[in-house]
Short mmCIF file of C-alpha atoms in Angstrom, two decimals:
data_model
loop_
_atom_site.label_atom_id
_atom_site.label_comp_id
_atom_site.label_asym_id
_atom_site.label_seq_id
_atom_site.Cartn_x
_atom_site.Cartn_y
_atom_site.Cartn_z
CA UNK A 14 0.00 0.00 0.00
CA UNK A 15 1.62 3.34 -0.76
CA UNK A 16 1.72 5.83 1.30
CA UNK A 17 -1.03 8.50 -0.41
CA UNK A 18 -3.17 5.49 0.20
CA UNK A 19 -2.34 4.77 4.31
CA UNK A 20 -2.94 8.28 4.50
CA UNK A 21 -6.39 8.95 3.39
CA UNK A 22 -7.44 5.77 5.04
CA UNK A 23 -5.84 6.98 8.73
CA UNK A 24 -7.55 10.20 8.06
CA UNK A 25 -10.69 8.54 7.37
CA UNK A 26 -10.34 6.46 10.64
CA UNK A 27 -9.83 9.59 12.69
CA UNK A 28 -13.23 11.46 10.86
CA UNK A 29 -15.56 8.94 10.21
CA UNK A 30 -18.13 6.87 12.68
CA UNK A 31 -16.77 3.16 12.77
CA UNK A 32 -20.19 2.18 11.40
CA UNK A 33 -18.44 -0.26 8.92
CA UNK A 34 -15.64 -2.18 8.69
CA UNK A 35 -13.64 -1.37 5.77
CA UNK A 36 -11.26 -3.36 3.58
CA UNK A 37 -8.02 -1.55 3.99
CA UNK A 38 -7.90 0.24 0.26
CA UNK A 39 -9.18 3.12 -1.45
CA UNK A 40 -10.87 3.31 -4.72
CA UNK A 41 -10.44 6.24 -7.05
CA UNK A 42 -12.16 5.36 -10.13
CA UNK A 43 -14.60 2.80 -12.12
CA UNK A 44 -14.20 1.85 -15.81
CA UNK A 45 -16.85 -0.76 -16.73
CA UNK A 46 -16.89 -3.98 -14.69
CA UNK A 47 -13.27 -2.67 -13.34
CA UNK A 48 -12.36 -0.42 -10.26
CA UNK A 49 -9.25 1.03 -9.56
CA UNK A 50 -7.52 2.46 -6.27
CA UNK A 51 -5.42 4.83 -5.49
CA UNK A 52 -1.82 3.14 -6.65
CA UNK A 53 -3.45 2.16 -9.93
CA UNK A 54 -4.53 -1.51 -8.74
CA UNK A 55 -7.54 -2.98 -11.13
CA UNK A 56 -10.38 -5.02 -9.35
CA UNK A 57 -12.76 -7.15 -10.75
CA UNK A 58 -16.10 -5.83 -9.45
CA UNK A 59 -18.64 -8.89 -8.63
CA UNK A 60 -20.43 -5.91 -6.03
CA UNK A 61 -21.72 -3.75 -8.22
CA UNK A 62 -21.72 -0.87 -4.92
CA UNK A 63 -24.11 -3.87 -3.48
CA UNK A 64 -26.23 -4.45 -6.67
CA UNK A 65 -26.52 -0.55 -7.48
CA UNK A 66 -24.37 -0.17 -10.55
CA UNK A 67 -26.11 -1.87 -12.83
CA UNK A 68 -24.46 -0.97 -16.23
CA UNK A 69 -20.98 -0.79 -14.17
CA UNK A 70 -18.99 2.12 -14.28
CA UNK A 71 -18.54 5.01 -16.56
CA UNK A 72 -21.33 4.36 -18.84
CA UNK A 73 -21.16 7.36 -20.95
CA UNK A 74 -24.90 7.76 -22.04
CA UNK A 75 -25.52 7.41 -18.35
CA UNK A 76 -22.95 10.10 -17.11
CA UNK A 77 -24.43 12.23 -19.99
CA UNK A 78 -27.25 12.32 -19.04
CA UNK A 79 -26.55 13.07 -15.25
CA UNK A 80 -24.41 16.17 -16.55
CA UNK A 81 -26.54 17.56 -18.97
CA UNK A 82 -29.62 17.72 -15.62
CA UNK A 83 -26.48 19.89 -13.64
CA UNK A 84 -26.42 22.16 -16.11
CA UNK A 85 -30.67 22.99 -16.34
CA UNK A 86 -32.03 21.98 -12.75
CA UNK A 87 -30.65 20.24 -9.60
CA UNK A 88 -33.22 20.51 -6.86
CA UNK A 89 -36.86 22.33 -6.53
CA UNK A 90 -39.10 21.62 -3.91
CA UNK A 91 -42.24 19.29 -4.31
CA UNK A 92 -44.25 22.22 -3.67
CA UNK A 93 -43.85 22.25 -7.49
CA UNK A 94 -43.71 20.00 -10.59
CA UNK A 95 -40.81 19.34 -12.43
CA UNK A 96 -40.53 17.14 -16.03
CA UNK A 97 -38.16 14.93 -14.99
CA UNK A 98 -39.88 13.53 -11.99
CA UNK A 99 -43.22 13.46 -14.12
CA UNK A 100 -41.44 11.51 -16.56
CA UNK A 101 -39.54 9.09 -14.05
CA UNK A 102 -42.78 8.50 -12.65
CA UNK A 103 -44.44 7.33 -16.05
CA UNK A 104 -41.57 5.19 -16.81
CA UNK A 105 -42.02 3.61 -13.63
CA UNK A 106 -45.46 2.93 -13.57
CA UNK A 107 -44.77 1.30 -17.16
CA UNK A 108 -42.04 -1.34 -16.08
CA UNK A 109 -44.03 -2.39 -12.65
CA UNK A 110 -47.83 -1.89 -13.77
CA UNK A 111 -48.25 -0.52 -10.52
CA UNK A 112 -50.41 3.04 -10.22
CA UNK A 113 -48.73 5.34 -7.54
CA UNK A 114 -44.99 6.43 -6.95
CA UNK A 115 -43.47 8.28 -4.39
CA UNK A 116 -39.74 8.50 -4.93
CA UNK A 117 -37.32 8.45 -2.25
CA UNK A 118 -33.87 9.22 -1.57
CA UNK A 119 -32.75 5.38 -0.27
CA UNK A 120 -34.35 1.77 0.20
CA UNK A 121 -34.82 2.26 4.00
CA UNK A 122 -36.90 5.59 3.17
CA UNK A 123 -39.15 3.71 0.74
CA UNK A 124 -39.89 0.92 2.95
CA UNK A 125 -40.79 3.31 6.15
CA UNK A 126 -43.34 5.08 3.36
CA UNK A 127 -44.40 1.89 2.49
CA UNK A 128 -45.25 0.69 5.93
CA UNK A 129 -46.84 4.31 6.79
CA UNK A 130 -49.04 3.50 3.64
CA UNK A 131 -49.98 0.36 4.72
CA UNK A 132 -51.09 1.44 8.52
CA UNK A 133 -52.95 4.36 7.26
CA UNK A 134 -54.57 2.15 5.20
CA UNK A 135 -56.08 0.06 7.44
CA UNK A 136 -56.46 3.09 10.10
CA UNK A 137 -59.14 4.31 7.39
CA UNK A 138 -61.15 1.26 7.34
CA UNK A 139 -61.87 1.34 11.51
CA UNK A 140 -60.32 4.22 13.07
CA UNK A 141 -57.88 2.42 15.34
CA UNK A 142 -54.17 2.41 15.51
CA UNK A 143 -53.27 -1.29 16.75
CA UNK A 144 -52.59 -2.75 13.74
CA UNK A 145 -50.18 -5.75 13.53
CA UNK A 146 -47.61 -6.35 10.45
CA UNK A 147 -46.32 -9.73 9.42
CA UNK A 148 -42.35 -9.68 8.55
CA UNK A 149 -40.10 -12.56 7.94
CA UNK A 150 -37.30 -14.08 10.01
CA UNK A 151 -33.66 -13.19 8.45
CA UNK A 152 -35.08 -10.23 6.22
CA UNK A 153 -33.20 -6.85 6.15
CA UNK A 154 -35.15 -3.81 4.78
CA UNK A 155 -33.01 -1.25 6.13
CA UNK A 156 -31.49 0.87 9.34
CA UNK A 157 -34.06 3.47 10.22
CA UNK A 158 -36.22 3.01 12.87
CA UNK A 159 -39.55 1.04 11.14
CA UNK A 160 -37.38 -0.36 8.15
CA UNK A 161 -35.35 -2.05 11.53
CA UNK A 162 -38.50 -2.91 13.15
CA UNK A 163 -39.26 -5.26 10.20
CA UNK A 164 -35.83 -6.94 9.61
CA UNK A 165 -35.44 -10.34 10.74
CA UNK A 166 -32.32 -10.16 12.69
CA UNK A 167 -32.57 -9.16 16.47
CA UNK A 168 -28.93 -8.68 16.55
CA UNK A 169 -29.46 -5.40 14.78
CA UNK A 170 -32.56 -4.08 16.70
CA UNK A 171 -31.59 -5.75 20.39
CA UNK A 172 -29.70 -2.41 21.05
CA UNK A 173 -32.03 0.28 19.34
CA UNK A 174 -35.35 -1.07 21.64
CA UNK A 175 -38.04 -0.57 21.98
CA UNK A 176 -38.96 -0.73 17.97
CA UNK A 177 -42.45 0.84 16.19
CA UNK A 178 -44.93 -2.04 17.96
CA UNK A 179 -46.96 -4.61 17.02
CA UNK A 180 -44.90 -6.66 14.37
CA UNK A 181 -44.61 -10.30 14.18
CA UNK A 182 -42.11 -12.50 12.60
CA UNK A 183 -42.82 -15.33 10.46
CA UNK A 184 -40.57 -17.86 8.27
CA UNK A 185 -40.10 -16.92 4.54
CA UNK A 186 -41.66 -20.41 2.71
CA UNK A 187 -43.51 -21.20 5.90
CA UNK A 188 -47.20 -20.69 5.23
CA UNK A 189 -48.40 -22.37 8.06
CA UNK A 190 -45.77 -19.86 10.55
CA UNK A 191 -48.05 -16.71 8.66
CA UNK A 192 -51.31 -17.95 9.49
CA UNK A 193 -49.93 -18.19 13.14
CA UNK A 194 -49.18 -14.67 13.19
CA UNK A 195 -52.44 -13.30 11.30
CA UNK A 196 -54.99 -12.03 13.03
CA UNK A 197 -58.24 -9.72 12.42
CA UNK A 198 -55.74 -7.03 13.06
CA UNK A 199 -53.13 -7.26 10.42
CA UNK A 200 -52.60 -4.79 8.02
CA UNK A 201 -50.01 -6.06 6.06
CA UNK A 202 -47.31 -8.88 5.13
CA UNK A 203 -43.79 -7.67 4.34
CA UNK A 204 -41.08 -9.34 2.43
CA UNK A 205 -38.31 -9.52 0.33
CA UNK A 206 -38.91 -11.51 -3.30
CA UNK A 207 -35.55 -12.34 -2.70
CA UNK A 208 -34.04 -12.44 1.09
CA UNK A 209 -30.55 -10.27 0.77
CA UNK A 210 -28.44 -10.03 3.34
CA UNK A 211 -29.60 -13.20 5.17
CA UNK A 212 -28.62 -15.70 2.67
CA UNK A 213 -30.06 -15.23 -0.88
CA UNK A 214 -33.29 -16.96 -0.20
CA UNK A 215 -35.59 -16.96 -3.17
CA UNK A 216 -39.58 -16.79 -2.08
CA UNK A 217 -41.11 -19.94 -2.91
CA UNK A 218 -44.10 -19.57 -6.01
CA UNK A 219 -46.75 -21.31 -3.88
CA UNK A 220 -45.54 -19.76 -0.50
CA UNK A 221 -45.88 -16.72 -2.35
CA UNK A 222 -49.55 -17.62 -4.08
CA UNK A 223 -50.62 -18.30 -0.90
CA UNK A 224 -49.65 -15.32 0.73
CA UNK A 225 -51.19 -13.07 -2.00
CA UNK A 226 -54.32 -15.13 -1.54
CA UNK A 227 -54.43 -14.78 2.38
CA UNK A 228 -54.31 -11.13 1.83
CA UNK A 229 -56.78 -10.73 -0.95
CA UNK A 230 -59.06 -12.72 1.63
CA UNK A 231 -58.87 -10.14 4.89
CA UNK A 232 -58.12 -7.15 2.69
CA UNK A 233 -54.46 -7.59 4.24
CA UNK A 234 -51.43 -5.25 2.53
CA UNK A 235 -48.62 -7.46 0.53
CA UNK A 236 -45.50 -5.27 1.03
CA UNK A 237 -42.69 -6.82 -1.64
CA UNK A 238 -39.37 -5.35 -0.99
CA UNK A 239 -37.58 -5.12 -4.27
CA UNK A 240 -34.47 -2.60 -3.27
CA UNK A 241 -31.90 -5.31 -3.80
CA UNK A 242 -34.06 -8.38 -5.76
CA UNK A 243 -35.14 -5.67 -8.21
CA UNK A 244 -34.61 -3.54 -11.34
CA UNK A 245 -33.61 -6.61 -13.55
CA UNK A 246 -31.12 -8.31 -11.46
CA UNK A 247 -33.01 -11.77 -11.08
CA UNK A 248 -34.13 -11.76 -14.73
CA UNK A 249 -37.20 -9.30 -14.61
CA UNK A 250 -37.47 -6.77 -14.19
CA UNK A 251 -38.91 -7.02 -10.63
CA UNK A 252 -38.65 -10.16 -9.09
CA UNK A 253 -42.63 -10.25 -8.12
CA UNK A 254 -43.37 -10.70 -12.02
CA UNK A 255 -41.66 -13.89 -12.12
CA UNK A 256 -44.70 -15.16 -9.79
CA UNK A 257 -47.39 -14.69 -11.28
CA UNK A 258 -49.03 -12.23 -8.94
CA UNK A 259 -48.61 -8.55 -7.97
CA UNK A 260 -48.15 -6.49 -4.48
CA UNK A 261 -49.61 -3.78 -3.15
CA UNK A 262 -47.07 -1.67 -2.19
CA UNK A 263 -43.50 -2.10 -3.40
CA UNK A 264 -39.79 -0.38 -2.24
CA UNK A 265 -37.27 0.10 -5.09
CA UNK A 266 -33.89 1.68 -4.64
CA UNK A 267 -30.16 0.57 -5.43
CA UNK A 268 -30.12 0.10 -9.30
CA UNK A 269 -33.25 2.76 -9.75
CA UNK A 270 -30.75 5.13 -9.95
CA UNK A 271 -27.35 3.45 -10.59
CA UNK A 272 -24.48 5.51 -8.57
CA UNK A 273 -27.63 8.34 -7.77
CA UNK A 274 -29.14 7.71 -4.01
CA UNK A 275 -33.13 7.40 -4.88
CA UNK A 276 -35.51 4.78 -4.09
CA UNK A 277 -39.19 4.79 -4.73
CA UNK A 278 -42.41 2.86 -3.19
CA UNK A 279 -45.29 2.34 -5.39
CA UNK A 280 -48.59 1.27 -4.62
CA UNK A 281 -52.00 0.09 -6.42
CA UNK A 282 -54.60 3.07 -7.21
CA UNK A 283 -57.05 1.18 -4.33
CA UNK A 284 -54.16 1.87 -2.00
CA UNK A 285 -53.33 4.90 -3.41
CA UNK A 286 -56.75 6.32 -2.79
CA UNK A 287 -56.92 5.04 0.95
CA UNK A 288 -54.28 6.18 2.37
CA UNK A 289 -51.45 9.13 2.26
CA UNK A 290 -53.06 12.21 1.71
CA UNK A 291 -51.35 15.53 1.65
CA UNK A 292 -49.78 16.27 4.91
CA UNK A 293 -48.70 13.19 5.82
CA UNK A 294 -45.87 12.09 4.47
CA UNK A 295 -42.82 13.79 2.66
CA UNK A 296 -39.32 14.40 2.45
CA UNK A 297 -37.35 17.41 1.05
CA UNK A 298 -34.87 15.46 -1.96
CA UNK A 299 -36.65 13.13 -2.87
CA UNK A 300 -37.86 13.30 -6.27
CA UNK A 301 -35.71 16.37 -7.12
CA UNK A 302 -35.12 16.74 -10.96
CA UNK A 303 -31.65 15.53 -10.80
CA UNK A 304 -32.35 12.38 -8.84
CA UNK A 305 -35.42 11.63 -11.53
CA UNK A 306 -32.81 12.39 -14.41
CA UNK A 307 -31.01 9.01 -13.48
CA UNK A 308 -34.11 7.30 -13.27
CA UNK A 309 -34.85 8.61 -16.80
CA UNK A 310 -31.84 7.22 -17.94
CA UNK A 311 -31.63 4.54 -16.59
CA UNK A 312 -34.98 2.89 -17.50
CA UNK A 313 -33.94 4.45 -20.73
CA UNK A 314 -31.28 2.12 -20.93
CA UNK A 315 -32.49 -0.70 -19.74
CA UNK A 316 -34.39 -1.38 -22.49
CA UNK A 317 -31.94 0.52 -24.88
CA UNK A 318 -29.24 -1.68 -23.92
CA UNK A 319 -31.60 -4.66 -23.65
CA UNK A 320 -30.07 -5.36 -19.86
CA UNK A 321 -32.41 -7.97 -18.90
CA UNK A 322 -31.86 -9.98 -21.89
CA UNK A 323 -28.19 -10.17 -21.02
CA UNK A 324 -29.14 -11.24 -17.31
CA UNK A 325 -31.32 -14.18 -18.57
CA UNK A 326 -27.89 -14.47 -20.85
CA UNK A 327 -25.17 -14.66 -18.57
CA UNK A 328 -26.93 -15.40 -15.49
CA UNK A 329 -27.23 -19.48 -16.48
CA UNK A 330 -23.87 -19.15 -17.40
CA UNK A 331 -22.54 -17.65 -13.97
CA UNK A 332 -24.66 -20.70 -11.96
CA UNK A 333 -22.93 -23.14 -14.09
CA UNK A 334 -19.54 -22.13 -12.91
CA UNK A 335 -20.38 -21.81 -9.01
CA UNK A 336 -21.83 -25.28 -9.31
CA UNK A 337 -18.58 -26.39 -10.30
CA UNK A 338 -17.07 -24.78 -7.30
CA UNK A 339 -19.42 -26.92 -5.53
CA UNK A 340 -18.35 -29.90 -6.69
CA UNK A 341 -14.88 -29.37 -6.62
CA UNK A 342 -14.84 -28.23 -2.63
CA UNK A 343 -16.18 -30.18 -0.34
CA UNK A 344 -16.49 -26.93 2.49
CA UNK A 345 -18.81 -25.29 0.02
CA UNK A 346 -21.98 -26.82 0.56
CA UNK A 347 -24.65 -25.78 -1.91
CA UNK A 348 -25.36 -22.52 -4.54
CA UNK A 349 -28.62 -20.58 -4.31
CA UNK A 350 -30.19 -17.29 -5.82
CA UNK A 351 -31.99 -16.32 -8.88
CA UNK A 352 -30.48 -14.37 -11.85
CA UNK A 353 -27.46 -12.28 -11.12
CA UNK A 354 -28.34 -12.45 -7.37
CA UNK A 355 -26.52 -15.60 -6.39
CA UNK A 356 -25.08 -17.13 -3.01
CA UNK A 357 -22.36 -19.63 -2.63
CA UNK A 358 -22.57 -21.54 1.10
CA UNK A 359 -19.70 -22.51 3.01
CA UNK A 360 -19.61 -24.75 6.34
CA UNK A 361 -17.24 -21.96 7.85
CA UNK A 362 -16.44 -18.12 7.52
CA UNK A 363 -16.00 -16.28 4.27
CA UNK A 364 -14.12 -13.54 5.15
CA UNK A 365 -11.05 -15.48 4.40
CA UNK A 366 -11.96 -16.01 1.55
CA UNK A 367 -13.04 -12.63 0.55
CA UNK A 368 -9.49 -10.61 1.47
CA UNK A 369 -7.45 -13.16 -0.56
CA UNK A 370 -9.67 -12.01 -3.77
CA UNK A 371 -9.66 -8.43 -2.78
CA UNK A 372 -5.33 -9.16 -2.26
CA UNK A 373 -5.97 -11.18 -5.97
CA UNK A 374 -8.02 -8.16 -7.99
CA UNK A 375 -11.80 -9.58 -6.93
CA UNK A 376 -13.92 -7.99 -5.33
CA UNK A 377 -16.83 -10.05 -3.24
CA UNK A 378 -18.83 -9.14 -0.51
CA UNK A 379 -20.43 -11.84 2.02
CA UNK A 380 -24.21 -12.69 2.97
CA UNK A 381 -23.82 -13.31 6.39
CA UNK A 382 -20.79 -15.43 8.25
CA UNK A 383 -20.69 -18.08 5.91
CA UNK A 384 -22.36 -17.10 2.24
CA UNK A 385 -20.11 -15.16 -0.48
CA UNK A 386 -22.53 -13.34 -2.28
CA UNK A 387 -22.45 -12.48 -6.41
CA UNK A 388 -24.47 -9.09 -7.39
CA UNK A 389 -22.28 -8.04 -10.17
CA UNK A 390 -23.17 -5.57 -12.85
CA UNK A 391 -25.69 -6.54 -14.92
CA UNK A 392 -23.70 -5.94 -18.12
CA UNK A 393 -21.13 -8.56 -17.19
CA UNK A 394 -20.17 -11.08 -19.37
CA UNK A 395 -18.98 -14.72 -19.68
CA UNK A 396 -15.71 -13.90 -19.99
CA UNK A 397 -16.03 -11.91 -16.70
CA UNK A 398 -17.32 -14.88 -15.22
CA UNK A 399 -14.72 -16.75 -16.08
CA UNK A 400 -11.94 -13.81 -14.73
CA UNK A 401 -13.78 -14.37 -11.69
CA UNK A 402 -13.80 -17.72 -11.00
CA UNK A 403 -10.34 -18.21 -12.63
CA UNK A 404 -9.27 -16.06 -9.37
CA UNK A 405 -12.07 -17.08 -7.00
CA UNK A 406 -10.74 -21.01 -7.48
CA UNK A 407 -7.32 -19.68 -6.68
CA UNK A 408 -8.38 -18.57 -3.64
CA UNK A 409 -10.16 -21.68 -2.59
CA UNK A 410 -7.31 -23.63 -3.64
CA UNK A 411 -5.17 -22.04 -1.12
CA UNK A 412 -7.70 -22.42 1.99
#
């Protein structure tokens, strides 16, 4: 490490909150499925900024765009309108066939809309405020207050108690564990399509049938959490549509905007009629004309580009080559995921693992203790693949 590098990191140790627990380099620039640091050093990137850059780095029609919005409009208040926003919204409503948008400035702000939504909702039908929500064990929808409330993991809300109230937890692909928890007071079941950060688990198609029919029953909200699952990273482009049936409310974020912090929730016109009215909800960035010139673009180039058909492309391709890892090492014990979301278990700790790829050019992130996880960009290709596991298999060879 040279010492430019050392520095800025010791500085940042000395500014920052130790909130995270950074791998010891600093990265200076992107260039397609490549970053660099400081000295120069290329990296694979098998990240993606934790599925956000979907078309990778320095994707010039992208950037354009993005510097052509500096130069007319950055930020207005939503006490007005502004085109891009309008537009955004459209373009939205087009891909997910849902009604309503509110846009956001990150995944965690979505999902506390989304829940808001959902308990004015039901606070419309009676008049009372004790209504119960349904999340799952091991989710993670994000570190504000009700996003935390909802996530599966008491290690990250044991210290932050008491959470918002009355929320139960059930089992992702465990009907009978939701039926336990409903009640004549729930207003809504939240979940991720595709569980994240604890473990890439895909929802089952008749857990998830079952669930929509259990809320189209007792006029219950289905909340599906799309910030990481979505925006054409499992092969549609939201993970719900390869199901067969359609939420309520949804959260969007990470690849909405590529590089640009926005996230959205989005909601059917019955729910969008009974429930947030002016007044009660809002925030001051979200949905500025800047933020809603990425969206543009990127939707733009989603289809432009035809991103999704390279997923459905590369993604068998990329599953092929972990399940070789599988059966070549006995300590990894299975592959799961969907699409360019993808999880390889191991019977011990990854982080091993991970550091000898970031020391080799690769860089991986983990899902959990034991589970390297694979959101690259969705632009990679085969050949990147095989870069990857040509230095991932290096790694293992080693352990």
């Amino acid at each position: 490490m040279s010492e430019t590098m050392k520095k800025y990191i010791d500085e940042a140790e000395k500014a920052l909150l130790h909130t995270y627990n950074r791998y010891q380099i600093v990265l200076d620039k992107g260039d397609g499925v490549y970053l660099y640091d400081l000295d120069g050093k290329k990296y694979l990137d098998f990240v993606a900024g934790i599925a956000v850059f979907a078309f990778g780095y320095n994707y010039k029609d992208y950037n354009d765009a993005l510097k052509n919005q500096i130069d007319k409009l950055l930020h207005t208040s939503n006490y007005y309108y502004n085109v891009p926003a309008i537009e955004a919204a459209k373009k939205l409503k087009e891909v997910s066939k849902m009604d309503r948008v509110f846009f956001t400035n990150s995944g965690a702000e979505a999902v506390e809309g989304a829940l808001k939504a959902a308990r004015k909702y039901a606070y419309l039908k009676d008049g009372k405020n004790d209504h119960e929500i349904i999340a799952m064990n091991h989710s993670f929808h994000g570190r504000t207050f009700g996003a935390l409330s909802v996530t599966g993991n008491p290690h990250y809300r044991e210290a932050f108690e008491p959470m918002i109230g009355n929320i139960k937890f059930a089992d992702l692909n465990d009907f009978e564990s939701v039926l336990a928890c409903a009640n004549e007071k729930t207003c809504a079941i939240i979940m991720e399509t595709v569980q994240g950060e604890g473990g890439i688990f895909p929802a089952d198609k008749e857990f998830l049938t079952k669930v929509r029919k259990l809320c189209d029953e007792k006029d219950i909200l289905l909340i599906l959490d799309e910030i990481q699952c979505g925006m054409g990273r499992t092969g549609s482009m939201f993970a719900w549509q390869r199901y067969g049936i359609k939420p309520d409310i949804m959260t969007t974020a990470k690849a909405l905007g590529c590089g640009v912090p926005v996230g959205a929730f989005l909601m059917t016109e019955k729910v969008g009629a009974n429930s947030l009215v002016a007044g009660d909800h809002g925030t001051t960035y979200g949905g500025n004309p800047f933020a809603c010139a990425a969206i543009n673009k990127v939707l733009d180039l989603f289809k432009q580009d035809n991103i999704i058909e390279n997923v459905n492309e590369v993604a068998p391709y990329l599953e092929k080559r972990l399940d070789e890892l599988v059966e070549k090492y006995d300590f990894i014990l299975t592959r799961r995921g969907v699409g360019l979301m993808q999880g390889l278990v191991f019977n011990r700790p990854v982080a091993d693992v991970i550091n000898k790829a970031l020391e080799n050019g690769l860089i991986l992130i983990n899902a959990g203790a034991e589970i390297i996880r694979f959101v690259p960009p969705l632009v990679i290709t085969k050949k990147n693949v095989d870069d990857m596991i040509e230095i991932l298999d290096s790694c293992l060879g080693s352990l």
